[in-house]
C-alpha cells in the first residue's frame, strides 16, 4: 500500500495508514513470523532424501500437514500443500474432471465463484467441458434447489460452490448442497473463509490459501476427501505428495500451519470483535445518500463488508481514500486489471461502480474504523460534486 | 423500443452513463422513457441497479442500429 501520509506533505490523513484489505491478503501473523524465521534455517533440505537435514525438513512438513488437518478437521492424508490458493483451486476442481474416465461433461458452478474457478473452467472448455452457472439472489447466495437441479442434469462431472463469497462475504449453503448431490462430487473453494470459520461439511475436494489467514503467500492447501476419485490434471512429479508438483516450500508450509493454528484458537473472540465493527460500518455507511451496502447482513464472513456509491468513480474513490491513509479494494471496472466490472456484483444485480470492499485485519482498531467512517462521506461528496451531482 | 429521450453514452466509461441518466431523467415527464446507449459493459448491471435504487422502472435492453446495447428506463416519479 502507498504510504500516503509519508509522501504527500500536509494532508487530512491519519498519522499511520490503515490497511483495510485483509481479504486480499492478511498481514503475516506474529505466530507465523517466529516459526518462519526458525524454519528458514532448518527446513532447507529436500524432504525426500535420507540424510539428517532431509529428515528435519520432512518432519517439519509432516508436522505442518498434521496441524493443518487438525485445524480444518480433516484427515492428514487428505491435506496437500500447493504453490498457492489458485493452484489448489485448479487442482481441486480439475482433478475431479481428470478422474472421470469418460472425460468432458459439465461443471455446475455458482455465478459468484472466484475468478480462479472460472479460469479453470475456461481452460477446459476447449476439451469439451461445458459450464453451467447457477444465478444468485440479491445477497449473492445460490439456492440449494437450483444447484441440485442443475447438478441432476445428465453428464454433470462436478459442482463448484464456494464456502463464502470473497467480495461480499455472503456464506453459501455448502453443507446442504453437499448432502443432496447424490454422487456428483463437490469442489468447495474455501479460500475466503478458511481459518476464520469452520470448514463446512459436504466437500469432495476443497481449496484454501495461507496468505488469506495470516500465513505467508505461496502456500495453498488442497483437500481431497478419502475415497473421492481424483487425478492430477497437470504433469506429475516425484515429490512427497503425489497430488502436488515442485519442491516443497517447507518453511512457508510450517509457518502457514502455525498461523492457522493461532487464528483458529483466537477466531471466536476475534470474529465477534470484527463482526461488531463490520455491523457498525454497515449501519453508518448506509446513512450516506445513494450508497448501498451489499451482501448478507448476518450470515456472512466476520471481517468483510462491501458497498457501492452511486455516481462515484471507483478508481477516484480508492485513490482518494488511499491519499487519506485508508487502503481498500474495489470491484469496480475502472479499478480492475480486466476493465470488466466485478462478475459477483453484476450477478447480484447491484451497482458495480463506486464499489469499495473493506476487510479488517486482526489488528484493525476501532479508531481506524471510526477514522474511515469519518472520512468516507466527505470523500463521496467531493467526488460527486466534481460531476455536478 | 421507442424512447422519449436518447442519451448517447457511447465511448463513456462507468459511471458516466449512469451519471448522464441521473442528470437528465427529469427532462422526460413522469411515465416517459429514456434510452441509454452505452458501450461500457458496466452499464448492463448499473442501469437496472440504478433504477432499483432510485425507484424508477427498468424496461429492458435492446440494440441500436450500430449494434450498441441500449438500456431503456421509464420515469415513475
CSV table of C-alpha atoms in Angstrom, one decimal:
chain,number,residue,atom,x,y,z
A,1,UNK,CA,0.0,0.0,0.0
A,2,UNK,CA,1.2,3.5,-0.7
A,3,UNK,CA,2.2,5.3,2.4
A,4,UNK,CA,0.2,8.4,1.7
A,5,UNK,CA,0.9,10.2,4.9
A,6,UNK,CA,4.6,9.7,4.5
A,7,UNK,CA,4.9,11.0,1.0
A,8,UNK,CA,2.3,13.7,0.4
A,9,UNK,CA,3.1,16.5,2.8
A,10,UNK,CA,0.3,18.1,4.9
A,11,UNK,CA,-3.0,16.3,4.3
A,12,UNK,CA,-6.1,15.3,6.1
A,13,UNK,CA,-4.9,11.7,6.6
A,14,UNK,CA,-4.3,10.0,10.0
A,15,UNK,CA,-0.8,9.5,11.3
A,16,UNK,CA,-0.4,5.9,10.2
A,17,UNK,CA,-2.2,4.4,7.2
A,18,UNK,CA,-4.9,1.9,8.0
A,19,UNK,CA,-4.7,-1.3,5.9
A,20,UNK,CA,-8.3,-2.4,5.3
A,21,UNK,CA,-7.8,-5.1,2.7
A,22,UNK,CA,-7.2,-8.3,4.6
A,23,UNK,CA,-9.5,-10.2,2.2
A,24,UNK,CA,-6.8,-9.6,-0.5
A,25,UNK,CA,-4.0,-10.6,1.9
A,26,UNK,CA,-3.8,-10.7,5.7
A,27,UNK,CA,-0.6,-9.4,7.2
A,28,UNK,CA,1.7,-12.2,8.5
A,29,UNK,CA,0.5,-13.5,11.9
A,30,UNK,CA,3.1,-13.0,14.6
A,31,UNK,CA,3.0,-16.7,15.4
A,32,UNK,CA,3.9,-17.4,11.7
A,33,UNK,CA,6.7,-15.0,11.6
A,34,UNK,CA,8.5,-16.7,14.5
A,35,UNK,CA,8.2,-20.1,13.0
A,36,UNK,CA,9.1,-19.0,9.6
A,37,UNK,CA,12.4,-17.4,10.7
A,38,UNK,CA,13.4,-20.5,12.6
A,39,UNK,CA,12.3,-22.9,9.8
A,40,UNK,CA,14.2,-20.9,7.1
A,41,UNK,CA,17.4,-22.0,8.8
A,42,UNK,CA,16.3,-25.6,9.4
A,43,UNK,CA,13.9,-26.5,6.7
A,44,UNK,CA,16.1,-26.1,3.5
A,45,UNK,CA,16.8,-29.7,2.6
A,46,UNK,CA,14.9,-32.0,0.2
A,47,UNK,CA,12.4,-33.8,2.4
A,48,UNK,CA,12.6,-36.9,0.1
A,49,UNK,CA,16.3,-37.6,0.9
A,50,UNK,CA,17.6,-39.9,3.6
A,51,UNK,CA,20.1,-37.8,5.5
A,52,UNK,CA,19.7,-35.8,8.7
A,53,UNK,CA,18.8,-32.4,7.2
A,54,UNK,CA,16.3,-34.1,4.9
A,55,UNK,CA,14.7,-35.8,7.9
A,56,UNK,CA,14.4,-32.5,9.6
A,57,UNK,CA,12.6,-31.0,6.6
A,58,UNK,CA,10.4,-34.0,6.3
A,59,UNK,CA,9.5,-33.8,10.0
A,60,UNK,CA,8.5,-30.1,9.6
A,61,UNK,CA,6.4,-30.9,6.5
A,62,UNK,CA,4.6,-33.7,8.2
A,63,UNK,CA,4.1,-31.6,11.3
A,64,UNK,CA,2.6,-28.8,9.1
A,65,UNK,CA,0.3,-31.3,7.5
A,66,UNK,CA,-0.8,-32.6,10.8
A,67,UNK,CA,-1.5,-29.2,12.3
A,68,UNK,CA,-3.5,-28.1,9.2
A,69,UNK,CA,-5.5,-31.3,9.2
A,70,UNK,CA,-6.3,-30.8,12.9
A,71,UNK,CA,-7.3,-27.1,12.4
A,72,UNK,CA,-9.6,-28.0,9.4
A,73,UNK,CA,-11.0,-31.1,11.0
A,74,UNK,CA,-9.8,-33.4,8.2
A,75,UNK,CA,-7.5,-36.4,7.9
A,76,UNK,CA,-3.8,-35.9,7.5
A,77,UNK,CA,-3.7,-37.8,4.2
A,78,UNK,CA,-6.4,-35.5,2.8
A,79,UNK,CA,-4.1,-32.5,3.0
A,80,UNK,CA,-1.8,-31.4,0.2
A,81,UNK,CA,0.3,-28.2,0.2
A,82,UNK,CA,0.3,-26.4,-3.2
A,83,UNK,CA,2.0,-23.4,-4.7
A,84,UNK,CA,-0.9,-21.1,-4.0
A,85,UNK,CA,-4.6,-20.9,-3.3
A,86,UNK,CA,-5.2,-20.6,-7.0
A,87,UNK,CA,-3.2,-23.7,-7.7
A,88,UNK,CA,-5.2,-25.6,-5.0
A,89,UNK,CA,-8.5,-24.4,-6.7
A,90,UNK,CA,-7.3,-25.5,-10.1
A,91,UNK,CA,-6.2,-29.0,-8.8
A,92,UNK,CA,-9.2,-29.4,-6.6
A,93,UNK,CA,-11.7,-28.8,-9.4
A,94,UNK,CA,-9.9,-30.0,-12.5
A,95,UNK,CA,-8.7,-33.2,-10.6
A,96,UNK,CA,-12.3,-34.2,-10.3
A,97,UNK,CA,-12.8,-33.9,-14.0
A,98,UNK,CA,-9.5,-35.7,-14.8
A,99,UNK,CA,-10.6,-38.7,-12.8
A,100,UNK,CA,-13.7,-39.2,-14.9
A,101,UNK,CA,-12.9,-42.0,-17.3
A,102,UNK,CA,-15.2,-40.6,-20.0
A,103,UNK,CA,-13.7,-37.1,-19.8
A,104,UNK,CA,-15.7,-33.9,-20.7
A,105,UNK,CA,-19.0,-33.4,-19.1
A,106,UNK,CA,-20.4,-30.3,-17.4
A,107,UNK,CA,-19.3,-28.3,-14.4
A,108,UNK,CA,-22.1,-26.7,-12.4
A,109,UNK,CA,-20.8,-23.6,-10.6
A,110,UNK,CA,-22.3,-20.6,-8.8
A,111,UNK,CA,-22.2,-17.4,-10.8
A,112,UNK,CA,-20.1,-15.8,-8.0
A,113,UNK,CA,-17.2,-18.1,-7.8
A,114,UNK,CA,-13.7,-16.7,-7.6
A,115,UNK,CA,-12.1,-16.0,-11.0
A,116,UNK,CA,-9.7,-18.9,-10.3
A,117,UNK,CA,-12.6,-21.3,-10.6
A,118,UNK,CA,-13.9,-19.5,-13.8
A,119,UNK,CA,-10.4,-19.5,-15.3
A,120,UNK,CA,-10.2,-23.3,-14.6
A,121,UNK,CA,-13.5,-23.9,-16.4
A,122,UNK,CA,-12.4,-21.7,-19.3
A,123,UNK,CA,-9.2,-23.7,-19.6
A,124,UNK,CA,-11.1,-27.0,-20.0
A,125,UNK,CA,-13.8,-25.5,-22.3
A,126,UNK,CA,-11.7,-26.4,-25.3
A,127,UNK,CA,-11.7,-30.0,-24.2
A,128,UNK,CA,-15.4,-30.4,-24.3
A,129,UNK,CA,-16.2,-29.4,-20.8
A,130,UNK,CA,-19.2,-27.0,-20.6
A,131,UNK,CA,-20.1,-24.9,-17.6
A,132,UNK,CA,-23.5,-24.1,-16.2
A,133,UNK,CA,-23.5,-21.0,-14.0
A,134,UNK,CA,-26.2,-21.0,-11.3
A,135,UNK,CA,-27.6,-17.5,-10.6
A,136,UNK,CA,-27.5,-15.9,-7.1
A,137,UNK,CA,-30.0,-13.8,-5.3
A,138,UNK,CA,-29.6,-10.1,-4.4
A,139,UNK,CA,-27.5,-11.1,-1.3
A,140,UNK,CA,-25.2,-13.1,-3.5
A,141,UNK,CA,-26.4,-16.6,-2.4
A,142,UNK,CA,-27.2,-19.6,-4.6
A,143,UNK,CA,-30.3,-21.6,-3.8
A,144,UNK,CA,-29.7,-25.2,-2.8
A,145,UNK,CA,-32.6,-26.3,-5.0
A,146,UNK,CA,-31.2,-24.5,-8.1
A,147,UNK,CA,-27.7,-26.1,-7.6
A,148,UNK,CA,-29.1,-29.6,-7.0
A,149,UNK,CA,-31.4,-29.3,-10.0
A,150,UNK,CA,-28.6,-28.2,-12.3
A,151,UNK,CA,-26.4,-31.0,-11.0
A,152,UNK,CA,-29.1,-33.6,-11.6
A,153,UNK,CA,-29.0,-33.0,-15.4
A,154,UNK,CA,-27.2,-35.7,-17.3
A,155,UNK,CA,-23.4,-35.5,-17.8
A,156,UNK,CA,-22.5,-33.3,-14.8
A,157,UNK,CA,-18.9,-34.2,-13.7
A,158,UNK,CA,-18.5,-31.8,-10.8
A,159,UNK,CA,-20.2,-29.0,-8.8
A,160,UNK,CA,-18.2,-25.9,-7.6
A,161,UNK,CA,-19.6,-23.8,-4.8
A,162,UNK,CA,-17.5,-21.5,-2.6
A,163,UNK,CA,-17.8,-21.6,1.2
A,164,UNK,CA,-18.1,-17.8,1.3
A,165,UNK,CA,-18.0,-15.1,-1.2
A,166,UNK,CA,-14.7,-13.3,-1.4
A,167,UNK,CA,-16.1,-9.9,-2.5
A,168,UNK,CA,-19.3,-9.6,-0.4
A,169,UNK,CA,-18.9,-12.1,2.4
A,170,UNK,CA,-22.1,-14.0,1.9
A,171,UNK,CA,-21.9,-17.6,3.1
A,172,UNK,CA,-23.1,-20.3,0.8
A,173,UNK,CA,-25.3,-23.3,1.8
A,174,UNK,CA,-22.4,-25.7,1.0
A,175,UNK,CA,-23.3,-28.4,3.6
A,176,UNK,CA,-26.9,-28.6,2.4
A,177,UNK,CA,-25.8,-28.8,-1.2
A,178,UNK,CA,-23.2,-31.5,-0.5
A,179,UNK,CA,-25.8,-33.5,1.3
A,180,UNK,CA,-28.1,-33.6,-1.7
A,181,UNK,CA,-25.8,-34.1,-4.6
A,182,UNK,CA,-26.3,-37.9,-5.0
A,183,UNK,CA,-22.9,-38.9,-6.2
A,184,UNK,CA,-21.8,-35.8,-8.1
A,185,UNK,CA,-18.5,-34.6,-6.5
A,186,UNK,CA,-18.5,-31.1,-4.9
A,187,UNK,CA,-15.5,-28.8,-5.0
A,188,UNK,CA,-15.5,-26.1,-2.3
A,189,UNK,CA,-13.4,-23.0,-2.7
A,190,UNK,CA,-12.8,-22.1,1.0
A,191,UNK,CA,-10.1,-19.5,0.4
A,192,UNK,CA,-12.1,-16.6,1.8
A,193,UNK,CA,-13.3,-18.4,4.9
A,194,UNK,CA,-10.6,-20.9,5.9
A,195,UNK,CA,-9.3,-20.3,9.4
A,196,UNK,CA,-11.9,-17.7,10.1
A,197,UNK,CA,-14.9,-20.1,10.1
A,198,UNK,CA,-15.0,-23.9,10.4
A,199,UNK,CA,-14.8,-25.7,7.1
A,200,UNK,CA,-18.3,-26.6,6.0
A,201,UNK,CA,-19.2,-30.3,5.5
A,202,UNK,CA,-20.1,-31.8,2.2
A,203,UNK,CA,-17.0,-31.3,0.1
A,204,UNK,CA,-15.3,-33.8,-2.1
A,205,UNK,CA,-12.3,-31.6,-2.7
A,206,UNK,CA,-11.6,-28.1,-1.3
A,207,UNK,CA,-9.0,-25.3,-1.5
A,208,UNK,CA,-7.6,-22.8,0.9
A,209,UNK,CA,-4.9,-20.1,0.8
A,210,UNK,CA,-2.5,-19.4,3.6
A,211,UNK,CA,-2.0,-15.6,3.0
A,212,UNK,CA,-5.7,-15.1,3.5
A,213,UNK,CA,-5.4,-16.2,7.1
A,214,UNK,CA,-2.1,-14.6,8.0
A,215,UNK,CA,0.3,-17.2,6.7
A,216,UNK,CA,2.9,-16.5,4.1
A,217,UNK,CA,2.0,-16.2,0.4
A,218,UNK,CA,2.9,-19.1,-1.8
A,219,UNK,CA,1.2,-21.8,0.2
A,220,UNK,CA,-2.2,-23.2,-0.8
A,221,UNK,CA,-4.0,-26.2,0.7
A,222,UNK,CA,-5.7,-28.8,-1.4
A,223,UNK,CA,-8.1,-31.2,0.4
A,224,UNK,CA,-9.1,-34.4,-1.3
A,225,UNK,CA,-11.6,-36.4,0.7
A,226,UNK,CA,-10.6,-40.0,1.2
A,227,UNK,CA,-12.3,-42.3,-1.3
A,228,UNK,CA,-13.1,-39.5,-3.8
A,229,UNK,CA,-11.9,-40.1,-7.3
A,230,UNK,CA,-9.3,-37.5,-8.1
A,231,UNK,CA,-6.4,-37.5,-10.6
A,232,UNK,CA,-3.8,-34.8,-11.2
A,233,UNK,CA,-4.9,-32.6,-14.1
A,234,UNK,CA,-1.2,-31.5,-14.6
A,235,UNK,CA,2.0,-33.3,-15.2
A,236,UNK,CA,3.1,-35.5,-12.3
A,237,UNK,CA,6.2,-35.2,-10.2
A,238,UNK,CA,8.1,-37.4,-7.7
A,239,UNK,CA,7.6,-35.4,-4.6
A,240,UNK,CA,6.5,-36.3,-1.1
A,241,UNK,CA,2.8,-35.8,-2.1
A,242,UNK,CA,1.7,-37.1,-5.5
A,243,UNK,CA,-1.1,-34.5,-5.6
A,244,UNK,CA,1.3,-31.6,-5.9
A,245,UNK,CA,4.3,-30.9,-8.0
A,246,UNK,CA,7.5,-28.9,-7.4
A,247,UNK,CA,9.9,-28.7,-4.5
A,248,UNK,CA,8.0,-28.2,-1.2
A,249,UNK,CA,8.3,-24.8,0.5
A,250,UNK,CA,8.8,-26.4,3.9
A,251,UNK,CA,9.4,-23.2,5.9
A,252,UNK,CA,6.3,-21.5,4.4
A,253,UNK,CA,4.1,-24.5,4.9
A,254,UNK,CA,5.1,-24.8,8.6
A,255,UNK,CA,4.6,-21.0,9.1
A,256,UNK,CA,1.2,-21.3,7.4
A,257,UNK,CA,0.2,-24.1,9.8
A,258,UNK,CA,1.4,-22.0,12.8
A,259,UNK,CA,-0.7,-19.1,11.6
A,260,UNK,CA,-3.7,-21.3,11.0
A,261,UNK,CA,-3.4,-22.8,14.5
A,262,UNK,CA,-3.2,-19.3,16.1
A,263,UNK,CA,-6.1,-18.0,14.0
A,264,UNK,CA,-8.4,-20.9,14.9
A,265,UNK,CA,-7.5,-20.5,18.6
A,266,UNK,CA,-8.5,-16.8,18.5
A,267,UNK,CA,-11.3,-16.8,15.9
A,268,UNK,CA,-14.2,-16.9,18.3
A,269,UNK,CA,-13.2,-13.7,20.1
A,270,UNK,CA,-11.6,-12.0,17.1
A,271,UNK,CA,-14.6,-12.9,14.8
A,272,UNK,CA,-17.0,-11.4,17.3
A,273,UNK,CA,-15.0,-8.2,17.5
A,274,UNK,CA,-14.6,-7.9,13.8
A,275,UNK,CA,-18.2,-8.7,13.2
A,276,UNK,CA,-19.3,-6.0,15.5
A,277,UNK,CA,-17.1,-3.5,13.7
A,278,UNK,CA,-18.5,-4.6,10.4
A,279,UNK,CA,-22.0,-4.1,11.7
A,280,UNK,CA,-21.0,-0.6,12.7
A,281,UNK,CA,-19.6,0.1,9.2
A,282,UNK,CA,-22.8,-1.4,7.5
A,283,UNK,CA,-25.1,0.9,9.6
A,284,UNK,CA,-23.1,4.1,9.2
A,285,UNK,CA,-22.3,3.7,5.5
A,286,UNK,CA,-25.9,3.0,4.7
A,287,UNK,CA,-26.7,6.6,6.0
A,288,UNK,CA,-24.7,8.2,3.2
A,289,UNK,CA,-27.2,9.1,0.5
A,290,UNK,CA,-27.4,6.8,-2.5
A,291,UNK,CA,-25.0,4.2,-1.0
A,292,UNK,CA,-26.0,0.6,-0.9
A,293,UNK,CA,-24.4,-1.9,1.4
A,294,UNK,CA,-24.4,-5.3,-0.3
A,295,UNK,CA,-24.1,-9.0,0.8
A,296,UNK,CA,-25.9,-10.8,3.6
A,297,UNK,CA,-26.0,-8.6,6.7
A,298,UNK,CA,-25.9,-11.6,9.1
A,299,UNK,CA,-24.9,-14.9,7.5
A,300,UNK,CA,-21.5,-13.6,6.3
A,301,UNK,CA,-17.8,-13.6,6.9
A,302,UNK,CA,-16.9,-11.8,10.1
A,303,UNK,CA,-14.3,-9.4,8.7
A,304,UNK,CA,-15.6,-8.1,5.4
A,305,UNK,CA,-18.1,-5.6,4.1
A,306,UNK,CA,-18.8,-4.2,0.6
A,307,UNK,CA,-20.8,-1.2,-0.6
A,308,UNK,CA,-21.4,0.8,-3.7
A,309,UNK,CA,-21.8,4.5,-4.1
A,310,UNK,CA,-24.0,5.8,-6.9
A,311,UNK,CA,-22.4,8.3,-9.4
A,312,UNK,CA,-18.9,7.7,-7.9
A,313,UNK,CA,-15.9,6.6,-9.9
A,314,UNK,CA,-14.4,3.6,-8.1
A,315,UNK,CA,-10.8,4.5,-9.0
A,316,UNK,CA,-11.2,8.0,-7.7
A,317,UNK,CA,-12.8,6.7,-4.5
A,318,UNK,CA,-10.0,4.2,-3.9
A,319,UNK,CA,-7.3,6.8,-4.7
A,320,UNK,CA,-8.7,9.5,-2.5
A,321,UNK,CA,-9.2,7.0,0.4
A,322,UNK,CA,-5.6,5.9,-0.1
A,323,UNK,CA,-4.5,9.6,0.0
A,324,UNK,CA,-6.2,9.9,3.4
A,325,UNK,CA,-4.5,6.7,4.6
A,326,UNK,CA,-7.1,4.0,4.0
A,327,UNK,CA,-6.2,1.0,1.9
A,328,UNK,CA,-9.3,-0.6,0.5
A,329,UNK,CA,-10.2,-2.8,-2.5
A,330,UNK,CA,-12.8,-2.2,-5.2
A,331,UNK,CA,-14.8,-4.4,-7.6
A,332,UNK,CA,-15.5,-1.5,-10.0
A,333,UNK,CA,-14.3,-2.0,-13.6
A,334,UNK,CA,-12.1,1.1,-13.6
A,335,UNK,CA,-10.1,-0.3,-10.7
A,336,UNK,CA,-9.8,-3.9,-12.0
A,337,UNK,CA,-7.0,-5.3,-14.1
A,338,UNK,CA,-9.6,-6.6,-16.6
A,339,UNK,CA,-11.6,-3.4,-17.3
A,340,UNK,CA,-14.7,-5.6,-16.7
A,341,UNK,CA,-16.9,-4.9,-13.7
A,342,UNK,CA,-17.0,-7.5,-10.9
A,343,UNK,CA,-18.9,-10.5,-12.1
A,344,UNK,CA,-20.0,-11.0,-8.5
A,345,UNK,CA,-21.7,-7.6,-8.2
A,346,UNK,CA,-23.2,-8.0,-11.7
A,347,UNK,CA,-24.7,-11.4,-10.8
A,348,UNK,CA,-26.2,-10.0,-7.6
A,349,UNK,CA,-27.9,-7.2,-9.6
A,350,UNK,CA,-26.2,-4.5,-7.6
A,351,UNK,CA,-24.3,-1.4,-8.7
A,352,UNK,CA,-20.8,-2.2,-10.0
A,353,UNK,CA,-19.4,1.3,-10.0
A,354,UNK,CA,-18.3,3.2,-6.9
A,355,UNK,CA,-17.6,0.0,-5.2
A,356,UNK,CA,-15.5,-0.4,-2.0
A,357,UNK,CA,-14.6,-3.6,-0.1
A,358,UNK,CA,-13.4,-3.0,3.4
A,359,UNK,CA,-11.8,-6.0,5.2
A,360,UNK,CA,-10.4,-5.9,8.7
A,361,UNK,CA,-7.1,-7.4,9.8
A,362,UNK,CA,-6.7,-9.0,13.2
A,363,UNK,CA,-5.1,-5.7,14.3
A,364,UNK,CA,-7.7,-3.3,12.9
A,365,UNK,CA,-8.7,-0.9,15.7
A,366,UNK,CA,-12.0,0.8,16.5
A,367,UNK,CA,-10.2,4.1,16.0
A,368,UNK,CA,-9.2,3.1,12.4
A,369,UNK,CA,-12.7,2.1,11.6
A,370,UNK,CA,-14.0,5.4,13.1
A,371,UNK,CA,-11.4,7.3,11.1
A,372,UNK,CA,-12.6,5.6,7.9
A,373,UNK,CA,-16.3,6.3,8.7
A,374,UNK,CA,-15.5,9.9,9.4
A,375,UNK,CA,-13.6,10.3,6.1
A,376,UNK,CA,-15.9,8.4,3.7
A,377,UNK,CA,-18.9,10.8,3.5
A,378,UNK,CA,-16.7,13.7,2.6
A,379,UNK,CA,-14.8,11.7,0.0
A,380,UNK,CA,-18.0,10.6,-1.6
A,381,UNK,CA,-19.5,14.1,-1.5
A,382,UNK,CA,-16.3,15.5,-3.1
A,383,UNK,CA,-16.3,13.1,-6.0
A,384,UNK,CA,-20.0,13.6,-6.7
A,385,UNK,CA,-19.5,17.4,-6.6
A,386,UNK,CA,-16.9,17.1,-9.4
A,387,UNK,CA,-19.5,15.7,-11.7
A,388,UNK,CA,-22.2,18.1,-10.5
A,389,UNK,CA,-24.3,15.6,-8.5
B,1,UNK,CA,-38.2,0.2,-28.2
B,2,UNK,CA,-39.1,3.8,-28.6
B,3,UNK,CA,-37.9,6.3,-26.1
B,4,UNK,CA,-38.7,10.0,-25.4
B,5,UNK,CA,-35.1,10.8,-24.8
B,6,UNK,CA,-32.0,9.1,-26.2
B,7,UNK,CA,-28.7,9.5,-24.3
B,8,UNK,CA,-25.7,8.8,-26.5
B,9,UNK,CA,-23.1,7.5,-23.9
B,10,UNK,CA,-21.0,5.5,-26.5
B,11,UNK,CA,-17.4,5.6,-25.5
B,12,UNK,CA,-18.1,6.8,-22.0
B,13,UNK,CA,-16.6,4.7,-19.1
B,14,UNK,CA,-18.5,3.9,-15.9
B,15,UNK,CA,-20.0,5.6,-14.0
B,16,UNK,CA,-20.6,8.3,-16.7
B,17,UNK,CA,-23.6,6.6,-18.5
B,18,UNK,CA,-25.4,6.4,-15.2
B,19,UNK,CA,-24.4,9.9,-14.2
B,20,UNK,CA,-25.9,11.1,-17.5
B,21,UNK,CA,-29.1,9.2,-16.8
B,22,UNK,CA,-29.3,10.7,-13.3
B,23,UNK,CA,-28.8,14.2,-14.6
B,24,UNK,CA,-31.2,14.1,-17.5
B,25,UNK,CA,-34.1,11.9,-16.3
B,26,UNK,CA,-36.1,14.9,-15.3
B,27,UNK,CA,-36.2,16.1,-19.0
B,28,UNK,CA,-38.9,13.5,-19.6
B,29,UNK,CA,-42.4,13.7,-17.9
B,30,UNK,CA,-43.4,11.0,-15.4
B,31,UNK,CA,-44.4,8.0,-17.5
B,32,UNK,CA,-41.9,8.9,-20.2
B,33,UNK,CA,-38.9,6.8,-21.2
B,34,UNK,CA,-35.1,7.4,-21.5
B,35,UNK,CA,-32.8,5.2,-23.6
B,36,UNK,CA,-29.1,5.0,-22.6
B,37,UNK,CA,-26.8,3.9,-25.4
B,38,UNK,CA,-23.6,2.6,-23.8
B,39,UNK,CA,-20.6,0.7,-25.0
B,40,UNK,CA,-19.3,0.3,-21.4
B,41,UNK,CA,-20.2,-3.2,-20.2
B,42,UNK,CA,-20.8,-2.0,-16.6
B,43,UNK,CA,-24.0,-0.2,-17.8
B,44,UNK,CA,-25.7,-3.6,-18.2
B,45,UNK,CA,-25.6,-4.1,-14.5
B,46,UNK,CA,-25.6,-0.5,-13.4
B,47,UNK,CA,-28.7,0.9,-15.2
B,48,UNK,CA,-31.1,-1.7,-13.7
B,49,UNK,CA,-29.4,-1.3,-10.3
B,50,UNK,CA,-29.8,2.5,-10.6
B,51,UNK,CA,-33.5,2.0,-11.4
B,52,UNK,CA,-33.9,-0.1,-8.3
B,53,UNK,CA,-32.0,2.3,-6.0
B,54,UNK,CA,-33.9,5.4,-7.4
B,55,UNK,CA,-37.3,3.8,-7.6
B,56,UNK,CA,-37.5,4.0,-11.4
B,57,UNK,CA,-38.6,1.3,-13.8
B,58,UNK,CA,-36.1,-0.7,-15.9
B,59,UNK,CA,-37.9,-1.5,-19.1
B,60,UNK,CA,-35.2,-3.6,-20.8
B,61,UNK,CA,-32.3,-3.9,-23.2
B,62,UNK,CA,-32.2,-3.9,-27.0
B,63,UNK,CA,-29.7,-2.8,-29.6
B,64,UNK,CA,-29.2,0.4,-31.5
B,65,UNK,CA,-28.7,0.2,-35.4
B,66,UNK,CA,-24.9,0.1,-34.9
B,67,UNK,CA,-25.2,-2.8,-32.5
B,68,UNK,CA,-24.6,-0.7,-29.4
B,69,UNK,CA,-26.5,-2.0,-26.3
B,70,UNK,CA,-29.4,0.3,-25.4
B,71,UNK,CA,-31.0,0.3,-22.0
B,72,UNK,CA,-34.5,1.7,-21.6
B,73,UNK,CA,-35.8,3.3,-18.4
B,74,UNK,CA,-39.3,4.6,-17.5
B,75,UNK,CA,-39.6,7.6,-15.2
B,76,UNK,CA,-42.1,6.7,-12.5
B,77,UNK,CA,-41.5,9.6,-10.0
